[in-house]
PDB file of C-alpha atoms in Angstrom:
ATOM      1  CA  UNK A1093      11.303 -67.852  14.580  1.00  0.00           C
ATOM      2  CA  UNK A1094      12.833 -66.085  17.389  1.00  0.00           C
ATOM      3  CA  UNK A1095      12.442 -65.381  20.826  1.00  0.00           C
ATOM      4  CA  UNK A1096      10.912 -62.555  22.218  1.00  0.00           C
ATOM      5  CA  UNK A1097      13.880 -61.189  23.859  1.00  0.00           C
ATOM      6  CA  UNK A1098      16.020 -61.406  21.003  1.00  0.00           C
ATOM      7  CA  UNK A1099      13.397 -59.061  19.182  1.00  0.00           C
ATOM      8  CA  UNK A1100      15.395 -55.894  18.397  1.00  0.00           C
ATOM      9  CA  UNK A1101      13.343 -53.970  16.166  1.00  0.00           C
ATOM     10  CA  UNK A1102       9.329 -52.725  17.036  1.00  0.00           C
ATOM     11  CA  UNK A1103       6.820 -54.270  14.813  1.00  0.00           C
ATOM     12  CA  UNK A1104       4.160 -57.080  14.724  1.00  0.00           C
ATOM     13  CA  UNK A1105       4.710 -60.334  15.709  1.00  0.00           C
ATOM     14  CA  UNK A1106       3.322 -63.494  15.959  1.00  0.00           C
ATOM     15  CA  UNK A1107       3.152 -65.991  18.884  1.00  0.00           C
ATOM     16  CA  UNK A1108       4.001 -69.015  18.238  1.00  0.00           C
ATOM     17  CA  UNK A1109       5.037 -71.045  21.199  1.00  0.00           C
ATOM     18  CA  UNK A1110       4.899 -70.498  24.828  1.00  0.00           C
ATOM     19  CA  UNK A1111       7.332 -72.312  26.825  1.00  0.00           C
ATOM     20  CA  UNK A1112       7.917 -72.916  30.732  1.00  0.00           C
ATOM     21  CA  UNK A1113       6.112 -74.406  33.167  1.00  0.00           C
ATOM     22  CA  UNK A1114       2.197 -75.979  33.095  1.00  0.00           C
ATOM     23  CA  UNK A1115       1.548 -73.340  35.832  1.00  0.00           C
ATOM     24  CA  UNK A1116       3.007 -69.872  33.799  1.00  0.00           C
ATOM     25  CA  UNK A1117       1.199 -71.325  30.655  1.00  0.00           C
ATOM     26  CA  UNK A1118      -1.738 -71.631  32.140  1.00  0.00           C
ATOM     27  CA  UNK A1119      -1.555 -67.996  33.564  1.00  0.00           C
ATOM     28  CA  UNK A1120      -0.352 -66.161  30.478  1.00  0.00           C
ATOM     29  CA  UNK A1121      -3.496 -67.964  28.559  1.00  0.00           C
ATOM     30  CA  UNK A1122      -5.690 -66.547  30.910  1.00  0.00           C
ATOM     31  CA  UNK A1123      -4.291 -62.893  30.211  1.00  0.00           C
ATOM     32  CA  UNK A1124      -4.452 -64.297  26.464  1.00  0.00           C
ATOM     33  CA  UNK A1125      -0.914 -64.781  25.169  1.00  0.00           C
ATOM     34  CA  UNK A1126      -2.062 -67.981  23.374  1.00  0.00           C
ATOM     35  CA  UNK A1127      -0.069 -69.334  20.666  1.00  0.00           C
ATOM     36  CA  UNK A1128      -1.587 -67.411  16.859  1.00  0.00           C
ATOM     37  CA  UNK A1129      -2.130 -64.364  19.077  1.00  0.00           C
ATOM     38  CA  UNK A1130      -0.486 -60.904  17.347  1.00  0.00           C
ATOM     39  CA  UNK A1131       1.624 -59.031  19.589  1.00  0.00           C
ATOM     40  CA  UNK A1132       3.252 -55.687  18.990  1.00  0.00           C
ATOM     41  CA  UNK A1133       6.576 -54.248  20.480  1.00  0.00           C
ATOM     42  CA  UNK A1134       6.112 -51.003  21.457  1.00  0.00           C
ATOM     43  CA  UNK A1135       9.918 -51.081  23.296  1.00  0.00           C
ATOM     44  CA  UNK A1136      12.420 -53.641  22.758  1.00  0.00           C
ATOM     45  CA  UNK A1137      14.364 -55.062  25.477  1.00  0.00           C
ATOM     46  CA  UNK A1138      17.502 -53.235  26.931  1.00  0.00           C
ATOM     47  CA  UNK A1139      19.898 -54.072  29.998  1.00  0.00           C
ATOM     48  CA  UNK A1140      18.265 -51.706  31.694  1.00  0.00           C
ATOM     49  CA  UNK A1141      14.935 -52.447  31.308  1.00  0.00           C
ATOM     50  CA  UNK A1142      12.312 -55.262  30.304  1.00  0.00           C
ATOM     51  CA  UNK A1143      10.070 -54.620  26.771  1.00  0.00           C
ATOM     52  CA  UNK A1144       6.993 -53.046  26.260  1.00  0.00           C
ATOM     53  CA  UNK A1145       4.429 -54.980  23.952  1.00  0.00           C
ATOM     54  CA  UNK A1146       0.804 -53.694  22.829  1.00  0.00           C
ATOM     55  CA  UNK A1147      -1.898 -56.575  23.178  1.00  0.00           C
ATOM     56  CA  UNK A1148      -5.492 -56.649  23.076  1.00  0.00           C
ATOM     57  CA  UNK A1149      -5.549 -52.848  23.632  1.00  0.00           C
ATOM     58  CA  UNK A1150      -3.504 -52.637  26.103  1.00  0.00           C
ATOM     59  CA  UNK A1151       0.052 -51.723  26.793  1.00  0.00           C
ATOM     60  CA  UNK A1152       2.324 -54.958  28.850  1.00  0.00           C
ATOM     61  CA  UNK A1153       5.309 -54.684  30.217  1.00  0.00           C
ATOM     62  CA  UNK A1154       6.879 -58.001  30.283  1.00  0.00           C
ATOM     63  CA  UNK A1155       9.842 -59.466  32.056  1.00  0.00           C
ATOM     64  CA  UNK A1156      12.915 -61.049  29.731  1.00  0.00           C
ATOM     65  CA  UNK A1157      12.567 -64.116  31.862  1.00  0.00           C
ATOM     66  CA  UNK A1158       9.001 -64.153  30.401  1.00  0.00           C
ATOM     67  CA  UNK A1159      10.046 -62.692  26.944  1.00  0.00           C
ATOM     68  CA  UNK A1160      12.586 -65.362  26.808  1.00  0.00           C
ATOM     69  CA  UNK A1161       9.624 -68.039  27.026  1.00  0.00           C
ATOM     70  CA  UNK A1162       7.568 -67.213  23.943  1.00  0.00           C
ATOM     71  CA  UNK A1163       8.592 -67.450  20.898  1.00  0.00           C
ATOM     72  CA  UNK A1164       7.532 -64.903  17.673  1.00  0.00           C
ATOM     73  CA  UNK A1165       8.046 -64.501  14.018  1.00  0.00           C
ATOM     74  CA  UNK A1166       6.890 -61.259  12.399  1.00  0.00           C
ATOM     75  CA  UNK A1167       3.590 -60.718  11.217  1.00  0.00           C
ATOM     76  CA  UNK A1168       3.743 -59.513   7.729  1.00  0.00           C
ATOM     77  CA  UNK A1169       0.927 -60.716   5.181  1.00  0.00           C
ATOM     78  CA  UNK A1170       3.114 -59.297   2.317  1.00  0.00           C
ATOM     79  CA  UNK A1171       1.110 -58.836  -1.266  1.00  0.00           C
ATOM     80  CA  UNK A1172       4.290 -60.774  -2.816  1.00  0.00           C
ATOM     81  CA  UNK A1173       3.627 -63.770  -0.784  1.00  0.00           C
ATOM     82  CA  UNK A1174       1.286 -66.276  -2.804  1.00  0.00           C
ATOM     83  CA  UNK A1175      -1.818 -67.300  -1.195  1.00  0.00           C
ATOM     84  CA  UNK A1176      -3.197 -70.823  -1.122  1.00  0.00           C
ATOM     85  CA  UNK A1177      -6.811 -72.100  -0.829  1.00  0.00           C
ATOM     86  CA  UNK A1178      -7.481 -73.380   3.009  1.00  0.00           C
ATOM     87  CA  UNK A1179      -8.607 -76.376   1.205  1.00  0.00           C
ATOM     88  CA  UNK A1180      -5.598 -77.554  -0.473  1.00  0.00           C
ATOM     89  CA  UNK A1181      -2.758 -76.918   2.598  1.00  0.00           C
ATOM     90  CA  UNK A1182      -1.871 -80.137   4.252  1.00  0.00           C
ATOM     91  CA  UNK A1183      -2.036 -82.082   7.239  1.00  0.00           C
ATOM     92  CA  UNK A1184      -1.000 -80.588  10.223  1.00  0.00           C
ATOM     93  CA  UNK A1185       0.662 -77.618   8.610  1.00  0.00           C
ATOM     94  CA  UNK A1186      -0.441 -74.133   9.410  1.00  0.00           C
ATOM     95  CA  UNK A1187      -1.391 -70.773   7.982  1.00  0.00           C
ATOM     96  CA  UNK A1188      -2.090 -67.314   8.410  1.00  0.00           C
ATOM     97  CA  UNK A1189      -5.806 -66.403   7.021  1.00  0.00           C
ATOM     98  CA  UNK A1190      -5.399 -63.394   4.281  1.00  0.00           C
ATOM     99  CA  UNK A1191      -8.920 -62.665   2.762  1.00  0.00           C
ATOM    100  CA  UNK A1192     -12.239 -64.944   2.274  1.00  0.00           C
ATOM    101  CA  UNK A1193     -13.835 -65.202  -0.658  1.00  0.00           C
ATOM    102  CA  UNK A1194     -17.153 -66.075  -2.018  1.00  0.00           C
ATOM    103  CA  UNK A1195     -20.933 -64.851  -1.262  1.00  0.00           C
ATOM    104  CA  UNK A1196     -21.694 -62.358   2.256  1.00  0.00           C
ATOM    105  CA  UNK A1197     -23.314 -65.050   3.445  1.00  0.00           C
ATOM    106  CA  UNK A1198     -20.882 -67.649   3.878  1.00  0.00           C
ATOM    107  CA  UNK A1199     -18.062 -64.912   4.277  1.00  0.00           C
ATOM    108  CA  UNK A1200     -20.353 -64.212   7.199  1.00  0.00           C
ATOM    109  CA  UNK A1201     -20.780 -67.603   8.630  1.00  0.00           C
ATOM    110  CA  UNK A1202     -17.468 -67.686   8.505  1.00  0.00           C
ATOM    111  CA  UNK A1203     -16.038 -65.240  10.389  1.00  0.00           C
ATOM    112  CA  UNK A1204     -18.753 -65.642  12.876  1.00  0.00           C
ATOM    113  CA  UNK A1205     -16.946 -69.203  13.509  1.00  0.00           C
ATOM    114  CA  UNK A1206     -13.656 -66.939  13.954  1.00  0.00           C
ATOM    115  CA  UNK A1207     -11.987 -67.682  10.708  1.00  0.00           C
ATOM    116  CA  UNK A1208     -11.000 -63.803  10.363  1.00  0.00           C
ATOM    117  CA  UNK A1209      -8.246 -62.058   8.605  1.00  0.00           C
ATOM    118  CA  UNK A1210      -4.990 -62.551   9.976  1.00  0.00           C
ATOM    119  CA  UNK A1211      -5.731 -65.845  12.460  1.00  0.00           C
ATOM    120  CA  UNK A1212      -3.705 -68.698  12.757  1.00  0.00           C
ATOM    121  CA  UNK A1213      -5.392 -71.647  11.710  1.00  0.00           C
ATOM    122  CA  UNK A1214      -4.242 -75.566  11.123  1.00  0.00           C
ATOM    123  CA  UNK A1215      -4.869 -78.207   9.653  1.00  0.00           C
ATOM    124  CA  UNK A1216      -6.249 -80.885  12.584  1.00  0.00           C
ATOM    125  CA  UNK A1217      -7.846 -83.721  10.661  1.00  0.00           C
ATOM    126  CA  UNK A1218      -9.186 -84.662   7.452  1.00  0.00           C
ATOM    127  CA  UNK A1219     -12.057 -87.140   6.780  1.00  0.00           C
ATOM    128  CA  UNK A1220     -11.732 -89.627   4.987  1.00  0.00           C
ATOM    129  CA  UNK A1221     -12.925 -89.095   2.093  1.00  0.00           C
ATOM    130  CA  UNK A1222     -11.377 -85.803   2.171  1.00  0.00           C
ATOM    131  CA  UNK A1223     -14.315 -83.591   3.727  1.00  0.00           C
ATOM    132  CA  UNK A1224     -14.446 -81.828   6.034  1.00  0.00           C
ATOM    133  CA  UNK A1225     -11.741 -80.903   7.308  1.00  0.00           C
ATOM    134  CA  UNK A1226     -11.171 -80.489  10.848  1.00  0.00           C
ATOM    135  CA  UNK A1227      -9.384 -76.929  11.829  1.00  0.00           C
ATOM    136  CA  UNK A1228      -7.494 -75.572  14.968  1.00  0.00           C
ATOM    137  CA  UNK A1229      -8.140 -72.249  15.256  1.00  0.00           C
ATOM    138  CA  UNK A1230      -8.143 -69.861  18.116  1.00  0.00           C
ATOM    139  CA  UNK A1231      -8.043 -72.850  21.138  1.00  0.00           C
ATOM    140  CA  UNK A1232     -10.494 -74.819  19.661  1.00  0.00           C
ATOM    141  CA  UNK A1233     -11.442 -77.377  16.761  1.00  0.00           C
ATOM    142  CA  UNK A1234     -14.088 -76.733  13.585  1.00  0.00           C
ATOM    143  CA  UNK A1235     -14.728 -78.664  11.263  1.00  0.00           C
ATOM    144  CA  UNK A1236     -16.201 -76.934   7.636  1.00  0.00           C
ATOM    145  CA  UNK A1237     -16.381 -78.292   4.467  1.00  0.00           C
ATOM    146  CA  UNK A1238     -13.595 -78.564   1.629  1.00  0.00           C
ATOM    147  CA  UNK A1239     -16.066 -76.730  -0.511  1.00  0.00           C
ATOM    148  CA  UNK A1240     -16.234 -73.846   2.377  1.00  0.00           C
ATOM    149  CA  UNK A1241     -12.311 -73.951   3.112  1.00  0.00           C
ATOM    150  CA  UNK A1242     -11.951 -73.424  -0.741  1.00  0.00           C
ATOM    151  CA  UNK A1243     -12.916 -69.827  -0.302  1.00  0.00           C
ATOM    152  CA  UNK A1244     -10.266 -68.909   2.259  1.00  0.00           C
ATOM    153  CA  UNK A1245      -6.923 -67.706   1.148  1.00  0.00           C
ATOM    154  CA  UNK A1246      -4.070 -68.135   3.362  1.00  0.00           C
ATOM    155  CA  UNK A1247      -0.532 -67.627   3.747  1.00  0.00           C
ATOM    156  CA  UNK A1248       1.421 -70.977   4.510  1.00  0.00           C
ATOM    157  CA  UNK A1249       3.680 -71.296   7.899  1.00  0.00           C
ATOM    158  CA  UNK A1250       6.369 -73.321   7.912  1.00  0.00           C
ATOM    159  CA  UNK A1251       8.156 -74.666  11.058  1.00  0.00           C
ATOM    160  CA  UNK A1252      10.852 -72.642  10.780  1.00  0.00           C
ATOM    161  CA  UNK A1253       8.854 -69.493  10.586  1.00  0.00           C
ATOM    162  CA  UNK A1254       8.783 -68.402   7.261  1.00  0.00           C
ATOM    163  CA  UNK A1255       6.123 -67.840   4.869  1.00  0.00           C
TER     164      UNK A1255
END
Protein backbone atom coordinates (compact mmCIF):
# COMPACT_ATOMS: atom_id res chain seq x y z
CA UNK A 1 0.00 0.00 0.00
CA UNK A 2 1.04 3.40 -0.86
CA UNK A 3 0.01 6.77 -0.75
CA UNK A 4 -1.60 8.55 -3.31
CA UNK A 5 1.06 10.99 -3.91
CA UNK A 6 3.71 8.60 -4.16
CA UNK A 7 1.64 7.01 -7.15
CA UNK A 8 3.93 7.43 -10.18
CA UNK A 9 2.49 5.44 -12.79
CA UNK A 10 -1.54 5.87 -14.21
CA UNK A 11 -3.64 2.92 -13.52
CA UNK A 12 -6.39 1.63 -11.12
CA UNK A 13 -6.24 1.83 -7.68
CA UNK A 14 -7.83 1.01 -4.72
CA UNK A 15 -8.72 3.11 -1.62
CA UNK A 16 -7.94 1.87 1.23
CA UNK A 17 -7.63 4.35 4.01
CA UNK A 18 -8.46 7.91 4.34
CA UNK A 19 -6.59 9.77 6.84
CA UNK A 20 -6.83 13.43 8.42
CA UNK A 21 -9.17 15.04 10.26
CA UNK A 22 -13.07 13.87 11.34
CA UNK A 23 -14.10 17.03 9.38
CA UNK A 24 -12.07 16.25 5.71
CA UNK A 25 -13.29 12.57 6.16
CA UNK A 26 -16.48 13.38 6.50
CA UNK A 27 -16.37 15.70 3.35
CA UNK A 28 -14.48 13.45 0.97
CA UNK A 29 -17.27 10.60 1.91
CA UNK A 30 -19.81 12.81 0.87
CA UNK A 31 -18.09 13.34 -2.67
CA UNK A 32 -17.58 9.39 -2.24
CA UNK A 33 -13.89 8.67 -1.71
CA UNK A 34 -14.84 5.93 0.82
CA UNK A 35 -12.42 3.37 1.69
CA UNK A 36 -13.04 -0.02 -1.25
CA UNK A 37 -13.83 2.77 -3.71
CA UNK A 38 -11.68 2.31 -7.29
CA UNK A 39 -9.96 5.30 -8.33
CA UNK A 40 -8.05 5.88 -11.53
CA UNK A 41 -5.01 8.26 -12.20
CA UNK A 42 -5.47 9.94 -15.14
CA UNK A 43 -2.12 12.35 -14.22
CA UNK A 44 0.28 11.62 -11.61
CA UNK A 45 1.56 14.19 -9.38
CA UNK A 46 4.45 16.60 -10.46
CA UNK A 47 6.13 19.72 -8.65
CA UNK A 48 4.33 21.65 -10.70
CA UNK A 49 1.11 20.50 -10.43
CA UNK A 50 -1.42 18.35 -8.24
CA UNK A 51 -2.87 14.76 -9.95
CA UNK A 52 -5.69 14.13 -11.92
CA UNK A 53 -7.85 10.99 -10.89
CA UNK A 54 -11.09 9.60 -12.78
CA UNK A 55 -13.97 8.71 -10.21
CA UNK A 56 -17.47 7.95 -10.54
CA UNK A 57 -17.42 9.45 -14.08
CA UNK A 58 -15.90 12.22 -13.47
CA UNK A 59 -12.51 13.74 -13.81
CA UNK A 60 -10.88 15.27 -9.95
CA UNK A 61 -8.22 17.17 -9.56
CA UNK A 62 -6.89 16.66 -6.18
CA UNK A 63 -4.43 18.49 -4.03
CA UNK A 64 -1.05 16.43 -2.73
CA UNK A 65 -2.00 17.60 0.70
CA UNK A 66 -5.19 15.57 0.01
CA UNK A 67 -3.40 12.85 -2.13
CA UNK A 68 -1.04 12.48 0.69
CA UNK A 69 -4.14 11.47 3.01
CA UNK A 70 -5.48 8.39 1.25
CA UNK A 71 -3.89 5.62 0.85
CA UNK A 72 -4.13 3.02 -2.50
CA UNK A 73 -2.88 -0.25 -3.71
CA UNK A 74 -3.50 -1.16 -7.36
CA UNK A 75 -6.46 -2.73 -8.51
CA UNK A 76 -5.54 -5.71 -10.50
CA UNK A 77 -7.86 -8.94 -10.26
CA UNK A 78 -5.07 -10.91 -12.08
CA UNK A 79 -6.28 -14.55 -13.61
CA UNK A 80 -2.98 -15.95 -11.77
CA UNK A 81 -4.20 -14.91 -8.46
CA UNK A 82 -6.24 -17.89 -6.78
CA UNK A 83 -9.65 -17.18 -5.74
CA UNK A 84 -11.22 -18.26 -2.47
CA UNK A 85 -14.89 -18.96 -1.55
CA UNK A 86 -16.38 -15.76 0.54
CA UNK A 87 -17.30 -18.45 2.87
CA UNK A 88 -14.09 -19.81 3.92
CA UNK A 89 -11.89 -16.22 4.35
CA UNK A 90 -11.54 -15.32 7.95
CA UNK A 91 -12.41 -13.02 10.53
CA UNK A 92 -11.90 -9.61 9.92
CA UNK A 93 -9.78 -10.08 6.85
CA UNK A 94 -10.82 -8.62 3.56
CA UNK A 95 -11.27 -9.28 -0.13
CA UNK A 96 -11.84 -8.11 -3.43
CA UNK A 97 -15.14 -9.86 -5.04
CA UNK A 98 -14.02 -11.61 -8.56
CA UNK A 99 -17.12 -13.50 -10.01
CA UNK A 100 -20.40 -15.14 -8.28
CA UNK A 101 -21.39 -18.28 -8.91
CA UNK A 102 -24.42 -20.39 -8.75
CA UNK A 103 -28.20 -20.03 -10.15
CA UNK A 104 -29.50 -16.18 -11.79
CA UNK A 105 -31.48 -16.03 -9.08
CA UNK A 106 -29.33 -15.86 -6.21
CA UNK A 107 -26.50 -14.27 -8.45
CA UNK A 108 -29.28 -11.72 -8.66
CA UNK A 109 -30.18 -11.31 -5.09
CA UNK A 110 -26.92 -10.86 -4.69
CA UNK A 111 -25.76 -8.19 -6.44
CA UNK A 112 -28.93 -6.41 -5.74
CA UNK A 113 -27.50 -6.41 -1.96
CA UNK A 114 -24.24 -4.81 -3.69
CA UNK A 115 -22.00 -7.79 -3.58
CA UNK A 116 -20.74 -6.94 -7.30
CA UNK A 117 -17.59 -7.67 -9.11
CA UNK A 118 -14.71 -5.92 -7.96
CA UNK A 119 -16.12 -4.54 -4.26
CA UNK A 120 -14.37 -4.63 -1.22
CA UNK A 121 -15.98 -6.68 1.19
CA UNK A 122 -14.96 -8.04 4.95
CA UNK A 123 -15.44 -10.23 7.08
CA UNK A 124 -17.53 -8.38 10.22
CA UNK A 125 -18.87 -11.22 12.32
CA UNK A 126 -19.59 -14.75 12.31
CA UNK A 127 -22.41 -16.54 14.23
CA UNK A 128 -21.88 -18.83 16.24
CA UNK A 129 -22.44 -21.65 14.90
CA UNK A 130 -20.75 -20.45 11.90
CA UNK A 131 -23.81 -18.93 9.83
CA UNK A 132 -24.29 -16.31 8.68
CA UNK A 133 -21.85 -14.38 8.38
CA UNK A 134 -21.97 -10.81 8.90
CA UNK A 135 -20.21 -8.64 5.89
CA UNK A 136 -18.91 -4.97 5.54
CA UNK A 137 -19.41 -3.96 2.33
CA UNK A 138 -19.84 -0.63 0.72
CA UNK A 139 -20.52 1.49 4.34
CA UNK A 140 -22.74 -0.86 5.63
CA UNK A 141 -23.24 -4.44 7.29
CA UNK A 142 -25.15 -7.76 5.62
CA UNK A 143 -25.43 -10.58 6.86
CA UNK A 144 -26.04 -13.84 4.16
CA UNK A 145 -25.67 -17.23 4.68
CA UNK A 146 -22.39 -19.50 4.55
CA UNK A 147 -24.27 -21.50 2.01
CA UNK A 148 -24.85 -18.05 -0.10
CA UNK A 149 -21.16 -16.68 0.60
CA UNK A 150 -20.01 -20.14 -0.80
CA UNK A 151 -20.83 -18.96 -4.27
CA UNK A 152 -18.70 -15.82 -4.25
CA UNK A 153 -15.14 -15.97 -5.32
CA UNK A 154 -12.81 -13.47 -4.07
CA UNK A 155 -9.40 -12.34 -4.09
CA UNK A 156 -7.84 -12.13 -0.47
CA UNK A 157 -6.32 -8.59 0.90
CA UNK A 158 -3.81 -8.62 3.14
CA UNK A 159 -2.77 -5.66 5.39
CA UNK A 160 0.04 -4.92 3.66
CA UNK A 161 -1.69 -4.65 0.36
CA UNK A 162 -1.04 -7.54 -1.51
CA UNK A 163 -3.13 -10.14 -2.91
Amino acid sequence: MQALIDVRESGAYLLMSVGGSGALRRHLAEMGLVVGKKVTVVKPASKLSGMVIFFQGQRLAISDEIASLLVVRPFAMDADTPAIALADLPLRQAGLIRTIKGDPPLRHRLMDMGLTKGTLVKIHQIAPLGDPIELAVRGYKLSIRKQDAAHVLVTEVTSDGDT
